[in-house]
Amino acid sequence: MASSSCLRAENVFSHTISKFKHSNGNGNGSIRSPPISSFSLLSSSPIFSPKSPLLKTSLSHSLSIKASSSSSSTAIAEPEGIKINSVPTKPIEGQKTGTSGLRKKVKVFMQENYLANWIQALFNSLPPEDYKNGLLVLGGDGRYFNKEASQIIMKIAAGNGVGKILVGKEGVMSTPAVSAVIRKRKANGGFIMSASHNPGGREYDWGIKFNYNSGQPAPESITDKIYGNTLSISEIKIADIPDVDLSRLGVTKYGNFIVEVVDPVSDYLELMEHVFDFELIRSLLVRPDFRFIFDAMHAVTGAYAKPIFVDKLGATPDSISNGVPLEDFGHGHPDPNLTYAKDLVKIMYSENGPDFGAASDGDGDRNMILGRGFFVTPSDSVAIIAANSQGAIPYFKTGRKGLARSMPTSGALDRVAEKLNLPFFEVPTGWKFFGNLMDAGKLSICGEESFGTGSDHIREKDGIWAVLAWLSIIAHRNKDKKPGEKLVSVADVVKEHWATFGRNFFSRYDYEECESEGANKMIEYLRDLVSKSKPGDKYGSYALQYADDFKYTDPVDGSVVTKQGVRFVFTDGSRIIFRLSGTGSAGATVRMYIEQFEPDASKHEMDAQTALKPLIDVALSVSKLKDFTGREKPTVIT
Ligand code: VG1
Ligand code: CO
């Protein structure tokens, strides 16, 4: 990737910016653009003709929104001086959102009208009162194509009558921060330009998610409507305004449409300071006998790590690695797991490695937590945070309303809920299912086995929140330790938890980019097997309790989703689960989840792969996975 395409952290937080902020008092008072009426009188030639001076950025990537047939656009309105054009378009197949937004290869999004159609279909799906003259937030993980996409999204938003867009500087704002900003600023919703943990760059992935007014990912009722509208779309409404300069903080007015470029960190940081005891965490991070490392994987949390961990919490600057966000994540796969964050894993498992290590993904909503020579499996992580939250985290000092996990996540959290006598929920994979429970006041802490952990402080999983939660727990346990005294470590906390609650051994096998046909056939085969199965059936040494394809009825609005994962649950509580990923952009990714509970503390130190070997063998043979997919080995083991 050429250096010019790098999005550097120092650009996001440069001193010039803070000076700019101070010189404007509150940093958002400048109105830079000329009165927009001057644009409304521009020629009626197609707005996206390559000659148009209005779409420089978009055209630099040979992308534009063009009239698909007649190449003509019609001015449909000029409210307070903005010319809004109607551009004819045609439906494009395959714009169905998956587990978390629409994700495709960059090249697919660069096709004529591809992104524009989806954005317009979204506006066609929302009740007008949810966006007309309203406020929307726009953020993203800084990946390749975000700059062009930002301009398209803002122009279509203006074209559809949105009043104001709050956008992160350079279009950057993490997924959890967008959720936080939507809530704090009482916005109607927001867009996140990210394919999350999928790799970025010209040859890789791009994605878009829409979150609603409480900051939660749009529910299936909305995403299904959007998909329906992508199949019948005929027109894109787009405002004839110049590209917005996203490199400087401040407010720009285009007639009655306003764009405010904001610091992507400040609202989020304020929320973190409200949730956590920063003094407590700082007391740990400044200890000479505690070493901390955070790997931002050249992704969006690079923009957050220094202001939060270093400037606010006293970590040393060298404790942040890969802290410069890059459009291609430094050729990496920004997925914090044992395979893709291997540099961090190596450091943490080295002799005399740091005491605490963490990483986050492309858009900052995932987290991985490590101690010295010790990996905390995400299913355990959420259970341990829940069990320790009340004492260590001020936000939970009055208790927790309820706990929840996604179906394939291990039952470690269930045991905490039971012991603490808290309401408990099991939902399908994908964060969108937690939001309703939170809005209804039924849920405080939740997580997924896929390195997602969070709480009702926002409506997304939150990578930095999880790191701060763990630091709070470790700091709380060590707050009275004198210099030189042995500290309670991450491993100590986890082992104590197992001793109290028992250990749920858990592993996930991912088979990435399989042939879709074989993967689909395998799932069909398993569904068929489920329909024929009965309690007591023998699978190796395991006896079946029940098998099903997970179906969920939302306890708040009664909506039902089906086919959320095939599971075999055995009489001893062990489970094997199969699903197809809904976030990939090529082929099919098969996920196989294995779980077994072990109450006997003398066996808790076993390696998970060893402990689970008999069950893994059962899972592989039951599913005929090798025959269907042709894969001998998984791509990633967690
Ligand atoms: C995966 C995870 C799921 C997570 C989703 C979005 O989905 O399994 O738990 O919510 O990614 O995370 P799937 O359908 O591929 O299994 V992110 O950080 O990519 O927004
Ligand atoms: Co993510």
Tab-separated table of N, CA and C in Angstrom, residues 539-622:
chain	number	residue	atom	x	y	z
A	539	TYR	N	-23.612	-40.970	20.850
A	539	TYR	CA	-22.602	-40.362	19.976
A	539	TYR	C	-21.267	-40.598	20.675
A	540	GLY	N	-20.521	-41.615	20.252
A	540	GLY	CA	-19.316	-42.001	20.992
A	540	GLY	C	-19.750	-42.368	22.402
A	541	SER	N	-19.084	-41.777	23.387
A	541	SER	CA	-19.471	-42.097	24.768
A	541	SER	C	-20.517	-41.115	25.306
A	542	TYR	N	-21.022	-40.228	24.426
A	542	TYR	CA	-21.993	-39.213	24.868
A	542	TYR	C	-23.417	-39.637	24.525
A	543	ALA	N	-24.329	-39.362	25.443
A	543	ALA	CA	-25.743	-39.669	25.179
A	543	ALA	C	-26.475	-38.357	24.910
A	544	LEU	N	-27.285	-38.351	23.856
A	544	LEU	CA	-27.961	-37.114	23.444
A	544	LEU	C	-29.086	-36.741	24.398
A	545	GLN	N	-29.090	-35.451	24.766
A	545	GLN	CA	-30.233	-34.950	25.522
A	545	GLN	C	-31.254	-34.390	24.530
A	546	TYR	N	-30.776	-33.506	23.659
A	546	TYR	CA	-31.622	-33.046	22.548
A	546	TYR	C	-30.739	-32.461	21.450
A	547	ALA	N	-31.316	-32.372	20.249
A	547	ALA	CA	-30.627	-31.721	19.131
A	547	ALA	C	-31.645	-30.829	18.434
A	548	ASP	N	-31.213	-29.654	17.999
A	548	ASP	CA	-32.155	-28.767	17.300
A	548	ASP	C	-31.403	-27.757	16.432
A	549	ASP	N	-32.175	-26.963	15.703
A	549	ASP	CA	-31.610	-25.835	14.968
A	549	ASP	C	-32.121	-24.618	15.741
A	550	PHE	N	-31.222	-23.867	16.335
A	550	PHE	CA	-31.609	-22.869	17.340
A	550	PHE	C	-32.606	-21.845	16.799
A	551	LYS	N	-33.665	-21.672	17.587
A	551	LYS	CA	-34.722	-20.717	17.237
A	551	LYS	C	-34.856	-19.766	18.423
A	552	TYR	N	-35.023	-18.485	18.145
A	552	TYR	CA	-35.067	-17.509	19.230
A	552	TYR	C	-36.315	-16.645	19.126
A	553	THR	N	-37.010	-16.536	20.227
A	553	THR	CA	-38.134	-15.607	20.297
A	553	THR	C	-37.715	-14.472	21.212
A	554	ASP	N	-37.678	-13.270	20.670
A	554	ASP	CA	-37.256	-12.110	21.460
A	554	ASP	C	-38.271	-11.884	22.586
A	555	PRO	N	-37.794	-11.907	23.843
A	555	PRO	CA	-38.758	-11.758	24.941
A	555	PRO	C	-39.360	-10.361	25.029
A	556	VAL	N	-38.781	-9.395	24.320
A	556	VAL	CA	-39.304	-8.031	24.411
A	556	VAL	C	-40.344	-7.760	23.325
A	557	ASP	N	-39.988	-8.051	22.061
A	557	ASP	CA	-40.959	-7.710	21.005
A	557	ASP	C	-41.603	-8.937	20.355
A	558	GLY	N	-41.235	-10.121	20.832
A	558	GLY	CA	-41.882	-11.328	20.322
A	558	GLY	C	-41.415	-11.776	18.940
A	559	SER	N	-40.461	-11.052	18.326
A	559	SER	CA	-40.006	-11.452	16.991
A	559	SER	C	-39.257	-12.786	17.076
A	560	VAL	N	-39.363	-13.538	15.985
A	560	VAL	CA	-38.799	-14.891	15.989
A	560	VAL	C	-37.746	-15.009	14.892
A	561	VAL	N	-36.597	-15.591	15.215
A	561	VAL	CA	-35.623	-15.931	14.166
A	561	VAL	C	-35.334	-17.427	14.267
A	562	THR	N	-35.160	-18.037	13.106
A	562	THR	CA	-34.940	-19.488	13.087
A	562	THR	C	-33.603	-19.803	12.418
A	563	LYS	N	-33.242	-21.061	12.430
A	563	LYS	CA	-32.033	-21.556	11.753
A	563	LYS	C	-30.773	-20.809	12.187
A	564	GLN	N	-30.590	-20.714	13.498
A	564	GLN	CA	-29.456	-19.939	14.027
A	564	GLN	C	-28.287	-20.819	14.469
A	565	GLY	N	-28.300	-22.076	14.083
A	565	GLY	CA	-27.176	-22.946	14.437
A	565	GLY	C	-27.671	-24.310	14.885
A	566	VAL	N	-27.047	-25.343	14.334
A	566	VAL	CA	-27.449	-26.710	14.673
A	566	VAL	C	-26.674	-27.142	15.907
A	567	ARG	N	-27.392	-27.608	16.918
A	567	ARG	CA	-26.682	-27.996	18.141
A	567	ARG	C	-27.101	-29.379	18.626
A	568	PHE	N	-26.112	-30.055	19.148
A	568	PHE	CA	-26.314	-31.362	19.774
A	568	PHE	C	-25.923	-31.185	21.231
A	569	VAL	N	-26.876	-31.363	22.123
A	569	VAL	CA	-26.602	-31.169	23.546
A	569	VAL	C	-26.694	-32.540	24.228
A	570	PHE	N	-25.642	-32.900	24.958
A	570	PHE	CA	-25.580	-34.233	25.558
A	570	PHE	C	-25.995	-34.185	27.028
A	571	THR	N	-26.207	-35.379	27.581
A	571	THR	CA	-26.778	-35.442	28.938
A	571	THR	C	-25.863	-34.842	30.001
A	572	ASP	N	-24.536	-34.805	29.734
A	572	ASP	CA	-23.629	-34.208	30.731
A	572	ASP	C	-23.467	-32.706	30.503
A	573	GLY	N	-24.275	-32.131	29.611
A	573	GLY	CA	-24.204	-30.694	29.353
A	573	GLY	C	-23.233	-30.329	28.229
A	574	SER	N	-22.459	-31.300	27.741
A	574	SER	CA	-21.536	-31.014	26.630
A	574	SER	C	-22.334	-30.642	25.385
A	575	ARG	N	-21.723	-29.805	24.542
A	575	ARG	CA	-22.444	-29.385	23.340
A	575	ARG	C	-21.520	-29.392	22.128
A	576	ILE	N	-22.041	-29.735	20.966
A	576	ILE	CA	-21.355	-29.447	19.706
A	576	ILE	C	-22.327	-28.662	18.829
A	577	ILE	N	-21.800	-27.627	18.204
A	577	ILE	CA	-22.660	-26.692	17.461
A	577	ILE	C	-22.018	-26.391	16.105
A	578	PHE	N	-22.862	-26.247	15.101
A	578	PHE	CA	-22.363	-25.903	13.761
A	578	PHE	C	-23.173	-24.739	13.209
A	579	ARG	N	-22.477	-23.768	12.633
A	579	ARG	CA	-23.168	-22.725	11.876
A	579	ARG	C	-22.283	-22.239	10.739
A	580	LEU	N	-22.917	-21.544	9.809
A	580	LEU	CA	-22.145	-20.893	8.759
A	580	LEU	C	-22.001	-19.436	9.133
A	581	SER	N	-20.827	-18.901	8.913
A	581	SER	CA	-20.581	-17.489	9.216
A	581	SER	C	-21.461	-16.591	8.360
A	582	GLY	N	-21.874	-15.478	8.937
A	582	GLY	CA	-22.615	-14.483	8.171
A	582	GLY	C	-21.813	-13.203	7.993
A	583	THR	N	-20.495	-13.291	8.114
A	583	THR	CA	-19.682	-12.081	7.957
A	583	THR	C	-18.624	-12.207	6.870
A	584	GLY	N	-18.508	-13.365	6.258
A	584	GLY	CA	-17.458	-13.550	5.247
A	584	GLY	C	-17.821	-12.841	3.958
A	585	SER	N	-16.848	-12.716	3.071
A	585	SER	CA	-17.136	-12.067	1.791
A	585	SER	C	-16.849	-13.002	0.626
A	586	ALA	N	-16.360	-14.200	0.891
A	586	ALA	CA	-16.090	-15.145	-0.195
A	586	ALA	C	-16.309	-16.564	0.313
A	587	GLY	N	-16.961	-17.399	-0.499
A	587	GLY	CA	-17.214	-18.784	-0.117
A	587	GLY	C	-18.012	-18.862	1.172
A	588	ALA	N	-17.809	-19.949	1.908
A	588	ALA	CA	-18.533	-20.122	3.165
A	588	ALA	C	-17.536	-20.468	4.254
A	589	THR	N	-17.738	-19.881	5.414
A	589	THR	CA	-16.907	-20.235	6.561
A	589	THR	C	-17.744	-21.083	7.505
A	590	VAL	N	-17.246	-22.292	7.783
A	590	VAL	CA	-17.944	-23.183	8.708
A	590	VAL	C	-17.373	-22.957	10.102
A	591	ARG	N	-18.255	-22.774	11.068
A	591	ARG	CA	-17.807	-22.675	12.455
A	591	ARG	C	-18.322	-23.881	13.234
A	592	MET	N	-17.393	-24.514	13.946
A	592	MET	CA	-17.750	-25.667	14.772
A	592	MET	C	-17.368	-25.318	16.209
A	593	TYR	N	-18.325	-25.410	17.113
A	593	TYR	CA	-18.111	-24.999	18.503
A	593	TYR	C	-18.218	-26.236	19.398
A	594	ILE	N	-17.296	-26.367	20.328
A	594	ILE	CA	-17.225	-27.545	21.185
A	594	ILE	C	-17.160	-27.083	22.633
A	595	GLU	N	-17.965	-27.683	23.478
A	595	GLU	CA	-17.953	-27.273	24.881
A	595	GLU	C	-18.189	-28.448	25.817
A	596	GLN	N	-17.449	-28.457	26.904
A	596	GLN	CA	-17.650	-29.511	27.905
A	596	GLN	C	-17.368	-28.958	29.294
A	597	PHE	N	-18.270	-29.221	30.222
A	597	PHE	CA	-18.116	-28.699	31.579
A	597	PHE	C	-17.297	-29.661	32.435
A	598	GLU	N	-16.412	-29.086	33.240
A	598	GLU	CA	-15.577	-29.904	34.129
A	598	GLU	C	-15.637	-29.340	35.544
A	599	PRO	N	-16.339	-30.011	36.448
A	599	PRO	CA	-16.417	-29.496	37.821
A	599	PRO	C	-15.159	-29.799	38.641
A	600	ASP	N	-14.408	-30.823	38.241
A	600	ASP	CA	-13.280	-31.306	39.044
A	600	ASP	C	-12.057	-30.386	38.915
A	601	ALA	N	-11.752	-29.673	40.003
A	601	ALA	CA	-10.670	-28.680	39.957
A	601	ALA	C	-9.316	-29.304	39.604
A	602	SER	N	-9.127	-30.571	39.906
A	602	SER	CA	-7.823	-31.181	39.609
A	602	SER	C	-7.606	-31.305	38.099
A	603	LYS	N	-8.680	-31.149	37.318
A	603	LYS	CA	-8.536	-31.253	35.854
A	603	LYS	C	-8.571	-29.886	35.164
A	604	HIS	N	-8.676	-28.828	35.931
A	604	HIS	CA	-8.847	-27.506	35.315
A	604	HIS	C	-7.631	-27.003	34.571
A	605	GLU	N	-6.455	-27.500	34.915
A	605	GLU	CA	-5.245	-27.005	34.263
A	605	GLU	C	-5.006	-27.655	32.901
A	606	MET	N	-5.834	-28.605	32.548
A	606	MET	CA	-5.613	-29.300	31.267
A	606	MET	C	-5.698	-28.335	30.084
A	607	ASP	N	-4.978	-28.673	29.032
A	607	ASP	CA	-5.079	-27.899	27.802
A	607	ASP	C	-6.471	-28.172	27.189
A	608	ALA	N	-7.119	-27.118	26.714
A	608	ALA	CA	-8.494	-27.277	26.211
A	608	ALA	C	-8.558	-28.290	25.061
A	609	GLN	N	-7.567	-28.259	24.175
A	609	GLN	CA	-7.608	-29.182	23.026
A	609	GLN	C	-7.520	-30.634	23.490
A	610	THR	N	-6.730	-30.867	24.543
A	610	THR	CA	-6.599	-32.231	25.071
A	610	THR	C	-7.901	-32.640	25.756
A	611	ALA	N	-8.415	-31.730	26.589
A	611	ALA	CA	-9.641	-32.056	27.322
A	611	ALA	C	-10.807	-32.321	26.374
A	612	LEU	N	-10.836	-31.609	25.259
A	612	LEU	CA	-11.996	-31.694	24.354
A	612	LEU	C	-11.831	-32.712	23.228
A	613	LYS	N	-10.653	-33.336	23.175
A	613	LYS	CA	-10.348	-34.216	22.027
A	613	LYS	C	-11.462	-35.229	21.726
A	614	PRO	N	-11.969	-35.988	22.721
A	614	PRO	CA	-13.006	-36.976	22.387
A	614	PRO	C	-14.252	-36.329	21.768
A	615	LEU	N	-14.627	-35.147	22.283
A	615	LEU	CA	-15.828	-34.476	21.778
A	615	LEU	C	-15.578	-33.898	20.375
A	616	ILE	N	-14.378	-33.392	20.162
A	616	ILE	CA	-14.031	-32.870	18.833
A	616	ILE	C	-14.111	-34.003	17.808
A	617	ASP	N	-13.615	-35.184	18.184
A	617	ASP	CA	-13.690	-36.329	17.270
A	617	ASP	C	-15.144	-36.679	16.947
A	618	VAL	N	-15.993	-36.624	17.968
A	618	VAL	CA	-17.417	-36.900	17.739
A	618	VAL	C	-17.984	-35.865	16.753
A	619	ALA	N	-17.658	-34.590	16.992
A	619	ALA	CA	-18.195	-33.513	16.143
A	619	ALA	C	-17.766	-33.696	14.685
A	620	LEU	N	-16.508	-34.049	14.501
A	620	LEU	CA	-16.017	-34.210	13.131
A	620	LEU	C	-16.677	-35.404	12.451
A	621	SER	N	-16.895	-36.461	13.208
A	621	SER	CA	-17.474	-37.628	12.551
A	621	SER	C	-18.983	-37.457	12.348
A	622	VAL	N	-19.674	-36.870	13.315
A	622	VAL	CA	-21.121	-36.648	13.159
A	622	VAL	C	-21.421	-35.789	11.936
